[in-house]
Amino acid sequence: MARGEVSGTATPEDVQETDAERSRAEVAAWFRALDAGVEAELVAETGMDQANRSKLERDRSLAQREVPALGIARSHVALLEAAQAWRLVRTDDGAYAVRRSRDAEGGRKVSGERVALLLQARYFAEVTESSGLVRVRVTIRGAQALYLIGLHPAGVHGDERSAYQARWARVAGRSRMSRDARKAAARRLPPLSSHAATRYGDRPLTVIEQAWRAARATDVVSGPGGADAWESEGGAVFGVAVPESRAW
């Protein structure tokens, strides 16, 4: 039988317990309001909620591991950016050129060997458009490499010589390979690791992007050419239909 039940009046102990419960509830409410205020400030500052800020931190850690392993130079990054912007094309004579814009003519010629290295690493894919133009497009692997590079630009080498030296340092100790084989391995750009590539579909999103995706939920492209499509050789090429799309 609770205290005060017989008399119908509250005892001092009952009053103290009620006051303590009320105090605990008020403190808890204050902390919730404080947390909500801090979260609102962080969302306003970063554009992301807590879950996506955590994803971004994990991606930064991933970039610090992955980008130095790419052995990539700024000149390679410039080509990746051009391909992502639809500005890298193969001309009729087999050379490669970077155009001022997607629909511009002509363009500045660039090293075919450099493009070939990025094709070999599966960062690029060549796509023939209906007009006959061969456009070099960035694959999902290439797009993910660019994303990680943006999170850790310090892992990119200033020139191709230093990038080659870094790649050579990684293969120099492979005693089972001949020296010529090690040189050949160092000349190639290593592809992005499968672990890093498969993280592409789980990038952090801003609250605006989340709202946009929610609004478009019934209109998302899920068939051939959709953003989740995947080809065995480096990943789907953005904006290009593929015969059979496979999810990550």
PDB file of C-alpha atoms in Angstrom:
ATOM      1  CA  MET A   1       0.000   0.000   0.000  1.00  0.00           C
ATOM      2  CA  ALA A   2       1.513   3.321  -1.087  1.00  0.00           C
ATOM      3  CA  ARG A   3       2.267   6.005   1.370  1.00  0.00           C
ATOM      4  CA  GLY A   4      -0.693   8.401   1.842  1.00  0.00           C
ATOM      5  CA  GLU A   5      -3.142   5.956   0.272  1.00  0.00           C
ATOM      6  CA  VAL A   6      -5.176   5.407   3.482  1.00  0.00           C
ATOM      7  CA  SER A   7      -5.410   9.053   4.441  1.00  0.00           C
ATOM      8  CA  GLY A   8      -5.771  10.264   0.861  1.00  0.00           C
ATOM      9  CA  THR A   9      -3.169  12.944   1.468  1.00  0.00           C
ATOM     10  CA  ALA A  10       0.337  13.142   0.073  1.00  0.00           C
ATOM     11  CA  THR A  11       3.137  12.525   2.506  1.00  0.00           C
ATOM     12  CA  PRO A  12       6.358  14.556   2.436  1.00  0.00           C
ATOM     13  CA  GLU A  13       8.071  11.548   0.874  1.00  0.00           C
ATOM     14  CA  ASP A  14       5.467  11.467  -1.932  1.00  0.00           C
ATOM     15  CA  VAL A  15       5.980  15.149  -2.573  1.00  0.00           C
ATOM     16  CA  GLN A  16       9.737  14.691  -2.695  1.00  0.00           C
ATOM     17  CA  GLU A  17       9.463  11.799  -5.174  1.00  0.00           C
ATOM     18  CA  THR A  18       7.073  13.794  -7.385  1.00  0.00           C
ATOM     19  CA  ASP A  19       9.392  16.800  -7.344  1.00  0.00           C
ATOM     20  CA  ALA A  20      12.390  14.573  -8.169  1.00  0.00           C
ATOM     21  CA  GLU A  21      10.564  12.951 -11.095  1.00  0.00           C
ATOM     22  CA  ARG A  22       9.489  16.347 -12.372  1.00  0.00           C
ATOM     23  CA  SER A  23      13.044  17.600 -12.041  1.00  0.00           C
ATOM     24  CA  ARG A  24      14.448  14.606 -13.936  1.00  0.00           C
ATOM     25  CA  ALA A  25      11.878  15.067 -16.691  1.00  0.00           C
ATOM     26  CA  GLU A  26      12.718  18.769 -16.985  1.00  0.00           C
ATOM     27  CA  VAL A  27      16.463  18.049 -17.149  1.00  0.00           C
ATOM     28  CA  ALA A  28      15.904  15.362 -19.797  1.00  0.00           C
ATOM     29  CA  ALA A  29      13.747  17.762 -21.822  1.00  0.00           C
ATOM     30  CA  TRP A  30      16.433  20.433 -21.534  1.00  0.00           C
ATOM     31  CA  PHE A  31      19.112  18.042 -22.807  1.00  0.00           C
ATOM     32  CA  ARG A  32      16.870  16.988 -25.718  1.00  0.00           C
ATOM     33  CA  ALA A  33      16.324  20.626 -26.648  1.00  0.00           C
ATOM     34  CA  LEU A  34      20.066  21.284 -26.381  1.00  0.00           C
ATOM     35  CA  ASP A  35      20.870  18.279 -28.585  1.00  0.00           C
ATOM     36  CA  ALA A  36      18.264  19.378 -31.102  1.00  0.00           C
ATOM     37  CA  GLY A  37      19.725  22.866 -31.163  1.00  0.00           C
ATOM     38  CA  VAL A  38      23.271  21.582 -31.679  1.00  0.00           C
ATOM     39  CA  GLU A  39      22.079  19.206 -34.422  1.00  0.00           C
ATOM     40  CA  ALA A  40      20.232  22.042 -36.169  1.00  0.00           C
ATOM     41  CA  GLU A  41      23.420  24.150 -36.109  1.00  0.00           C
ATOM     42  CA  LEU A  42      25.493  21.272 -37.519  1.00  0.00           C
ATOM     43  CA  VAL A  43      22.953  20.613 -40.279  1.00  0.00           C
ATOM     44  CA  ALA A  44      22.968  24.310 -41.167  1.00  0.00           C
ATOM     45  CA  GLU A  45      26.782  24.316 -41.220  1.00  0.00           C
ATOM     46  CA  THR A  46      27.408  21.051 -43.076  1.00  0.00           C
ATOM     47  CA  GLY A  47      24.122  20.428 -44.876  1.00  0.00           C
ATOM     48  CA  MET A  48      24.110  16.870 -43.495  1.00  0.00           C
ATOM     49  CA  ASP A  49      22.400  15.035 -40.683  1.00  0.00           C
ATOM     50  CA  GLN A  50      24.333  13.037 -38.095  1.00  0.00           C
ATOM     51  CA  ALA A  51      24.221   9.730 -39.987  1.00  0.00           C
ATOM     52  CA  ASN A  52      25.604  11.275 -43.175  1.00  0.00           C
ATOM     53  CA  ARG A  53      28.256  13.271 -41.315  1.00  0.00           C
ATOM     54  CA  SER A  54      29.456   9.945 -39.898  1.00  0.00           C
ATOM     55  CA  LYS A  55      29.543   8.496 -43.428  1.00  0.00           C
ATOM     56  CA  LEU A  56      31.616  11.460 -44.571  1.00  0.00           C
ATOM     57  CA  GLU A  57      34.139  10.902 -41.796  1.00  0.00           C
ATOM     58  CA  ARG A  58      34.422   7.232 -42.756  1.00  0.00           C
ATOM     59  CA  ASP A  59      34.933   8.237 -46.389  1.00  0.00           C
ATOM     60  CA  ARG A  60      37.680  10.666 -45.385  1.00  0.00           C
ATOM     61  CA  SER A  61      39.476   7.842 -43.591  1.00  0.00           C
ATOM     62  CA  LEU A  62      38.978   5.638 -46.662  1.00  0.00           C
ATOM     63  CA  ALA A  63      40.393   8.369 -48.911  1.00  0.00           C
ATOM     64  CA  GLN A  64      43.501   8.705 -46.756  1.00  0.00           C
ATOM     65  CA  ARG A  65      44.197   5.011 -47.326  1.00  0.00           C
ATOM     66  CA  GLU A  66      43.116   4.689 -50.949  1.00  0.00           C
ATOM     67  CA  VAL A  67      44.285   7.849 -52.726  1.00  0.00           C
ATOM     68  CA  PRO A  68      48.033   7.437 -52.047  1.00  0.00           C
ATOM     69  CA  ALA A  69      47.754   3.847 -53.303  1.00  0.00           C
ATOM     70  CA  LEU A  70      46.498   5.083 -56.678  1.00  0.00           C
ATOM     71  CA  GLY A  71      49.894   6.534 -57.593  1.00  0.00           C
ATOM     72  CA  ILE A  72      48.074   9.207 -59.546  1.00  0.00           C
ATOM     73  CA  ALA A  73      49.271  12.640 -60.693  1.00  0.00           C
ATOM     74  CA  ARG A  74      47.459  15.943 -61.130  1.00  0.00           C
ATOM     75  CA  SER A  75      47.567  15.492 -64.896  1.00  0.00           C
ATOM     76  CA  HIS A  76      45.561  12.265 -64.544  1.00  0.00           C
ATOM     77  CA  VAL A  77      43.065  14.001 -62.250  1.00  0.00           C
ATOM     78  CA  ALA A  78      42.594  16.760 -64.828  1.00  0.00           C
ATOM     79  CA  LEU A  79      41.628  14.145 -67.433  1.00  0.00           C
ATOM     80  CA  LEU A  80      39.251  12.459 -64.985  1.00  0.00           C
ATOM     81  CA  GLU A  81      37.547  15.791 -64.389  1.00  0.00           C
ATOM     82  CA  ALA A  82      37.309  16.448 -68.136  1.00  0.00           C
ATOM     83  CA  ALA A  83      35.753  13.031 -68.745  1.00  0.00           C
ATOM     84  CA  GLN A  84      33.293  13.531 -65.910  1.00  0.00           C
ATOM     85  CA  ALA A  85      32.238  16.812 -67.562  1.00  0.00           C
ATOM     86  CA  TRP A  86      31.767  15.039 -70.952  1.00  0.00           C
ATOM     87  CA  ARG A  87      34.615  17.084 -72.473  1.00  0.00           C
ATOM     88  CA  LEU A  88      37.089  14.321 -73.375  1.00  0.00           C
ATOM     89  CA  VAL A  89      36.718  12.857 -76.883  1.00  0.00           C
ATOM     90  CA  ARG A  90      38.600  10.665 -79.355  1.00  0.00           C
ATOM     91  CA  THR A  91      38.998  12.386 -82.691  1.00  0.00           C
ATOM     92  CA  ASP A  92      38.694  10.816 -86.138  1.00  0.00           C
ATOM     93  CA  ASP A  93      42.481  10.399 -86.395  1.00  0.00           C
ATOM     94  CA  GLY A  94      42.580   8.409 -83.145  1.00  0.00           C
ATOM     95  CA  ALA A  95      43.961  11.232 -81.010  1.00  0.00           C
ATOM     96  CA  TYR A  96      42.342  12.510 -77.829  1.00  0.00           C
ATOM     97  CA  ALA A  97      41.198  16.047 -77.125  1.00  0.00           C
ATOM     98  CA  VAL A  98      39.632  18.003 -74.282  1.00  0.00           C
ATOM     99  CA  ARG A  99      36.916  20.404 -75.415  1.00  0.00           C
ATOM    100  CA  ARG A 100      35.879  23.646 -73.765  1.00  0.00           C
ATOM    101  CA  SER A 101      32.396  22.346 -73.148  1.00  0.00           C
ATOM    102  CA  ARG A 102      30.353  19.224 -73.771  1.00  0.00           C
ATOM    103  CA  ASP A 103      28.953  20.430 -77.091  1.00  0.00           C
ATOM    104  CA  ALA A 104      31.962  22.410 -78.336  1.00  0.00           C
ATOM    105  CA  GLU A 105      33.950  21.473 -81.437  1.00  0.00           C
ATOM    106  CA  GLY A 106      37.680  20.935 -81.740  1.00  0.00           C
ATOM    107  CA  GLY A 107      39.561  20.883 -78.483  1.00  0.00           C
ATOM    108  CA  ARG A 108      43.066  20.726 -77.053  1.00  0.00           C
ATOM    109  CA  LYS A 109      44.940  17.511 -77.807  1.00  0.00           C
ATOM    110  CA  VAL A 110      46.119  15.498 -74.827  1.00  0.00           C
ATOM    111  CA  SER A 111      48.448  12.554 -74.320  1.00  0.00           C
ATOM    112  CA  GLY A 112      47.019   9.353 -75.737  1.00  0.00           C
ATOM    113  CA  GLU A 113      49.300   7.344 -73.436  1.00  0.00           C
ATOM    114  CA  ARG A 114      47.843   9.106 -70.411  1.00  0.00           C
ATOM    115  CA  VAL A 115      44.297   8.350 -71.536  1.00  0.00           C
ATOM    116  CA  ALA A 116      45.272   4.728 -72.242  1.00  0.00           C
ATOM    117  CA  LEU A 117      46.537   4.346 -68.660  1.00  0.00           C
ATOM    118  CA  LEU A 118      43.187   5.532 -67.299  1.00  0.00           C
ATOM    119  CA  LEU A 119      41.309   3.238 -69.681  1.00  0.00           C
ATOM    120  CA  GLN A 120      43.472   0.312 -68.569  1.00  0.00           C
ATOM    121  CA  ALA A 121      42.770   1.124 -64.909  1.00  0.00           C
ATOM    122  CA  ARG A 122      39.030   1.048 -65.753  1.00  0.00           C
ATOM    123  CA  TYR A 123      38.467   4.671 -64.819  1.00  0.00           C
ATOM    124  CA  PHE A 124      37.374   5.431 -68.396  1.00  0.00           C
ATOM    125  CA  ALA A 125      35.191   3.828 -71.046  1.00  0.00           C
ATOM    126  CA  GLU A 126      34.857   4.893 -74.679  1.00  0.00           C
ATOM    127  CA  VAL A 127      31.285   5.344 -75.865  1.00  0.00           C
ATOM    128  CA  THR A 128      30.247   5.965 -79.475  1.00  0.00           C
ATOM    129  CA  GLU A 129      27.342   8.391 -79.630  1.00  0.00           C
ATOM    130  CA  SER A 130      24.622   8.384 -82.293  1.00  0.00           C
ATOM    131  CA  SER A 131      26.474  11.145 -84.146  1.00  0.00           C
ATOM    132  CA  GLY A 132      29.514   8.887 -84.459  1.00  0.00           C
ATOM    133  CA  LEU A 133      31.522  10.878 -81.939  1.00  0.00           C
ATOM    134  CA  VAL A 134      33.597   8.726 -79.582  1.00  0.00           C
ATOM    135  CA  ARG A 135      33.378  10.240 -76.135  1.00  0.00           C
ATOM    136  CA  VAL A 136      35.560   9.105 -73.247  1.00  0.00           C
ATOM    137  CA  ARG A 137      33.340   8.800 -70.211  1.00  0.00           C
ATOM    138  CA  VAL A 138      34.181   8.301 -66.571  1.00  0.00           C
ATOM    139  CA  THR A 139      33.062   4.980 -65.079  1.00  0.00           C
ATOM    140  CA  ILE A 140      31.741   4.470 -61.567  1.00  0.00           C
ATOM    141  CA  ARG A 141      35.262   3.512 -60.507  1.00  0.00           C
ATOM    142  CA  GLY A 142      36.569   6.727 -62.019  1.00  0.00           C
ATOM    143  CA  ALA A 143      33.869   8.807 -60.378  1.00  0.00           C
ATOM    144  CA  GLN A 144      34.561   7.192 -57.017  1.00  0.00           C
ATOM    145  CA  ALA A 145      38.289   7.806 -57.428  1.00  0.00           C
ATOM    146  CA  LEU A 146      37.570  11.487 -58.111  1.00  0.00           C
ATOM    147  CA  TYR A 147      35.312  11.683 -55.069  1.00  0.00           C
ATOM    148  CA  LEU A 148      37.990  10.219 -52.801  1.00  0.00           C
ATOM    149  CA  ILE A 149      40.651  12.451 -54.341  1.00  0.00           C
ATOM    150  CA  GLY A 150      38.470  15.429 -53.471  1.00  0.00           C
ATOM    151  CA  LEU A 151      38.448  14.268 -49.841  1.00  0.00           C
ATOM    152  CA  HIS A 152      42.225  13.738 -49.753  1.00  0.00           C
ATOM    153  CA  PRO A 153      43.933  15.829 -52.462  1.00  0.00           C
ATOM    154  CA  ALA A 154      47.245  15.594 -50.579  1.00  0.00           C
ATOM    155  CA  GLY A 155      47.473  11.975 -51.790  1.00  0.00           C
ATOM    156  CA  VAL A 156      47.827  13.146 -55.424  1.00  0.00           C
ATOM    157  CA  HIS A 157      51.346  13.615 -56.824  1.00  0.00           C
ATOM    158  CA  GLY A 158      52.356  16.908 -58.354  1.00  0.00           C
ATOM    159  CA  ASP A 159      53.818  15.351 -61.505  1.00  0.00           C
ATOM    160  CA  GLU A 160      53.903  12.024 -63.298  1.00  0.00           C
ATOM    161  CA  ARG A 161      57.526  11.347 -62.452  1.00  0.00           C
ATOM    162  CA  SER A 162      56.863  11.386 -58.703  1.00  0.00           C
ATOM    163  CA  ALA A 163      53.698   9.344 -59.269  1.00  0.00           C
ATOM    164  CA  TYR A 164      55.726   6.718 -61.143  1.00  0.00           C
ATOM    165  CA  GLN A 165      58.344   6.644 -58.394  1.00  0.00           C
ATOM    166  CA  ALA A 166      55.620   6.017 -55.824  1.00  0.00           C
ATOM    167  CA  ARG A 167      54.204   3.158 -57.914  1.00  0.00           C
ATOM    168  CA  TRP A 168      57.707   1.733 -58.371  1.00  0.00           C
ATOM    169  CA  ALA A 169      58.277   1.818 -54.597  1.00  0.00           C
ATOM    170  CA  ARG A 170      55.211  -0.386 -54.179  1.00  0.00           C
ATOM    171  CA  VAL A 171      56.423  -3.074 -56.603  1.00  0.00           C
ATOM    172  CA  ALA A 172      60.214  -2.827 -56.173  1.00  0.00           C
ATOM    173  CA  GLY A 173      60.267  -5.403 -53.391  1.00  0.00           C
ATOM    174  CA  ARG A 174      58.422  -8.099 -55.351  1.00  0.00           C
ATOM    175  CA  SER A 175      61.378 -10.454 -55.724  1.00  0.00           C
ATOM    176  CA  ARG A 176      59.382 -13.072 -57.631  1.00  0.00           C
ATOM    177  CA  MET A 177      58.917 -10.617 -60.512  1.00  0.00           C
ATOM    178  CA  SER A 178      61.660  -9.786 -62.980  1.00  0.00           C
ATOM    179  CA  ARG A 179      62.891  -6.206 -63.049  1.00  0.00           C
ATOM    180  CA  ASP A 180      61.229  -5.655 -66.426  1.00  0.00           C
ATOM    181  CA  ALA A 181      57.937  -6.991 -65.044  1.00  0.00           C
ATOM    182  CA  ARG A 182      58.207  -4.657 -62.062  1.00  0.00           C
ATOM    183  CA  LYS A 183      58.881  -1.705 -64.357  1.00  0.00           C
ATOM    184  CA  ALA A 184      55.846  -2.619 -66.427  1.00  0.00           C
ATOM    185  CA  ALA A 185      53.727  -2.866 -63.271  1.00  0.00           C
ATOM    186  CA  ALA A 186      54.950   0.546 -62.091  1.00  0.00           C
ATOM    187  CA  ARG A 187      54.065   2.113 -65.438  1.00  0.00           C
ATOM    188  CA  ARG A 188      50.429   1.055 -65.013  1.00  0.00           C
ATOM    189  CA  LEU A 189      47.942   2.914 -62.854  1.00  0.00           C
ATOM    190  CA  PRO A 190      46.514   0.530 -60.254  1.00  0.00           C
ATOM    191  CA  PRO A 191      42.704   0.342 -60.301  1.00  0.00           C
ATOM    192  CA  LEU A 192      40.693   1.511 -57.352  1.00  0.00           C
ATOM    193  CA  SER A 193      40.232  -1.309 -54.858  1.00  0.00           C
ATOM    194  CA  SER A 194      36.968  -3.231 -55.030  1.00  0.00           C
ATOM    195  CA  HIS A 195      36.221  -2.243 -51.424  1.00  0.00           C
ATOM    196  CA  ALA A 196      36.447   1.450 -52.268  1.00  0.00           C
ATOM    197  CA  ALA A 197      34.549   1.057 -55.547  1.00  0.00           C
ATOM    198  CA  THR A 198      31.581  -0.663 -53.952  1.00  0.00           C
ATOM    199  CA  ARG A 199      31.250   2.190 -51.462  1.00  0.00           C
ATOM    200  CA  TYR A 200      30.102   4.443 -54.315  1.00  0.00           C
ATOM    201  CA  GLY A 201      26.423   3.674 -53.727  1.00  0.00           C
ATOM    202  CA  ASP A 202      26.667   4.614 -50.047  1.00  0.00           C
ATOM    203  CA  ARG A 203      27.983   8.141 -50.305  1.00  0.00           C
ATOM    204  CA  PRO A 204      26.848  10.695 -47.729  1.00  0.00           C
ATOM    205  CA  LEU A 205      23.907  12.856 -48.796  1.00  0.00           C
ATOM    206  CA  THR A 206      22.911  16.345 -47.781  1.00  0.00           C
ATOM    207  CA  VAL A 207      19.430  16.890 -46.386  1.00  0.00           C
ATOM    208  CA  ILE A 208      18.539  18.630 -49.656  1.00  0.00           C
ATOM    209  CA  GLU A 209      19.653  15.607 -51.674  1.00  0.00           C
ATOM    210  CA  GLN A 210      17.662  13.321 -49.404  1.00  0.00           C
ATOM    211  CA  ALA A 211      14.546  15.445 -49.899  1.00  0.00           C
ATOM    212  CA  TRP A 212      15.091  15.456 -53.669  1.00  0.00           C
ATOM    213  CA  ARG A 213      15.468  11.683 -53.735  1.00  0.00           C
ATOM    214  CA  ALA A 214      12.352  11.232 -51.651  1.00  0.00           C
ATOM    215  CA  ALA A 215      10.413  13.450 -54.053  1.00  0.00           C
ATOM    216  CA  ARG A 216      11.748  11.475 -57.000  1.00  0.00           C
ATOM    217  CA  ALA A 217      11.265   8.074 -55.372  1.00  0.00           C
ATOM    218  CA  THR A 218       8.588   7.037 -57.839  1.00  0.00           C
ATOM    219  CA  ASP A 219      10.541   8.327 -60.826  1.00  0.00           C
ATOM    220  CA  VAL A 220      14.015   6.872 -60.265  1.00  0.00           C
ATOM    221  CA  VAL A 221      15.658   5.301 -63.293  1.00  0.00           C
ATOM    222  CA  SER A 222      16.108   1.647 -62.389  1.00  0.00           C
ATOM    223  CA  GLY A 223      16.384   0.038 -65.801  1.00  0.00           C
ATOM    224  CA  PRO A 224      19.279  -0.004 -68.285  1.00  0.00           C
ATOM    225  CA  GLY A 225      21.483   3.046 -67.839  1.00  0.00           C
ATOM    226  CA  GLY A 226      20.334   3.706 -64.275  1.00  0.00           C
ATOM    227  CA  ALA A 227      22.746   5.014 -61.674  1.00  0.00           C
ATOM    228  CA  ASP A 228      23.010   1.604 -60.024  1.00  0.00           C
ATOM    229  CA  ALA A 229      23.935  -0.255 -63.196  1.00  0.00           C
ATOM    230  CA  TRP A 230      27.279  -2.008 -63.212  1.00  0.00           C
ATOM    231  CA  GLU A 231      29.459  -3.413 -65.945  1.00  0.00           C
ATOM    232  CA  SER A 232      32.207  -5.926 -65.258  1.00  0.00           C
ATOM    233  CA  GLU A 233      34.838  -3.717 -66.869  1.00  0.00           C
ATOM    234  CA  GLY A 234      35.074  -0.795 -64.508  1.00  0.00           C
ATOM    235  CA  GLY A 235      31.463   0.104 -63.854  1.00  0.00           C
ATOM    236  CA  ALA A 236      28.537   1.676 -65.604  1.00  0.00           C
ATOM    237  CA  VAL A 237      29.108   4.747 -67.710  1.00  0.00           C
ATOM    238  CA  PHE A 238      26.839   7.592 -66.698  1.00  0.00           C
ATOM    239  CA  GLY A 239      24.038   8.396 -69.104  1.00  0.00           C
ATOM    240  CA  VAL A 240      24.673   5.434 -71.387  1.00  0.00           C
ATOM    241  CA  ALA A 241      22.263   2.513 -71.657  1.00  0.00           C
ATOM    242  CA  VAL A 242      23.715  -0.934 -71.111  1.00  0.00           C
ATOM    243  CA  PRO A 243      22.123  -4.200 -72.279  1.00  0.00           C
ATOM    244  CA  GLU A 244      21.904  -5.732 -68.811  1.00  0.00           C
ATOM    245  CA  SER A 245      22.143  -3.730 -65.624  1.00  0.00           C
ATOM    246  CA  ARG A 246      23.273  -5.390 -62.437  1.00  0.00           C
ATOM    247  CA  ALA A 247      22.927  -3.900 -58.977  1.00  0.00           C
ATOM    248  CA  TRP A 248      25.860  -3.529 -56.628  1.00  0.00           C
TER     249      TRP A 248
END
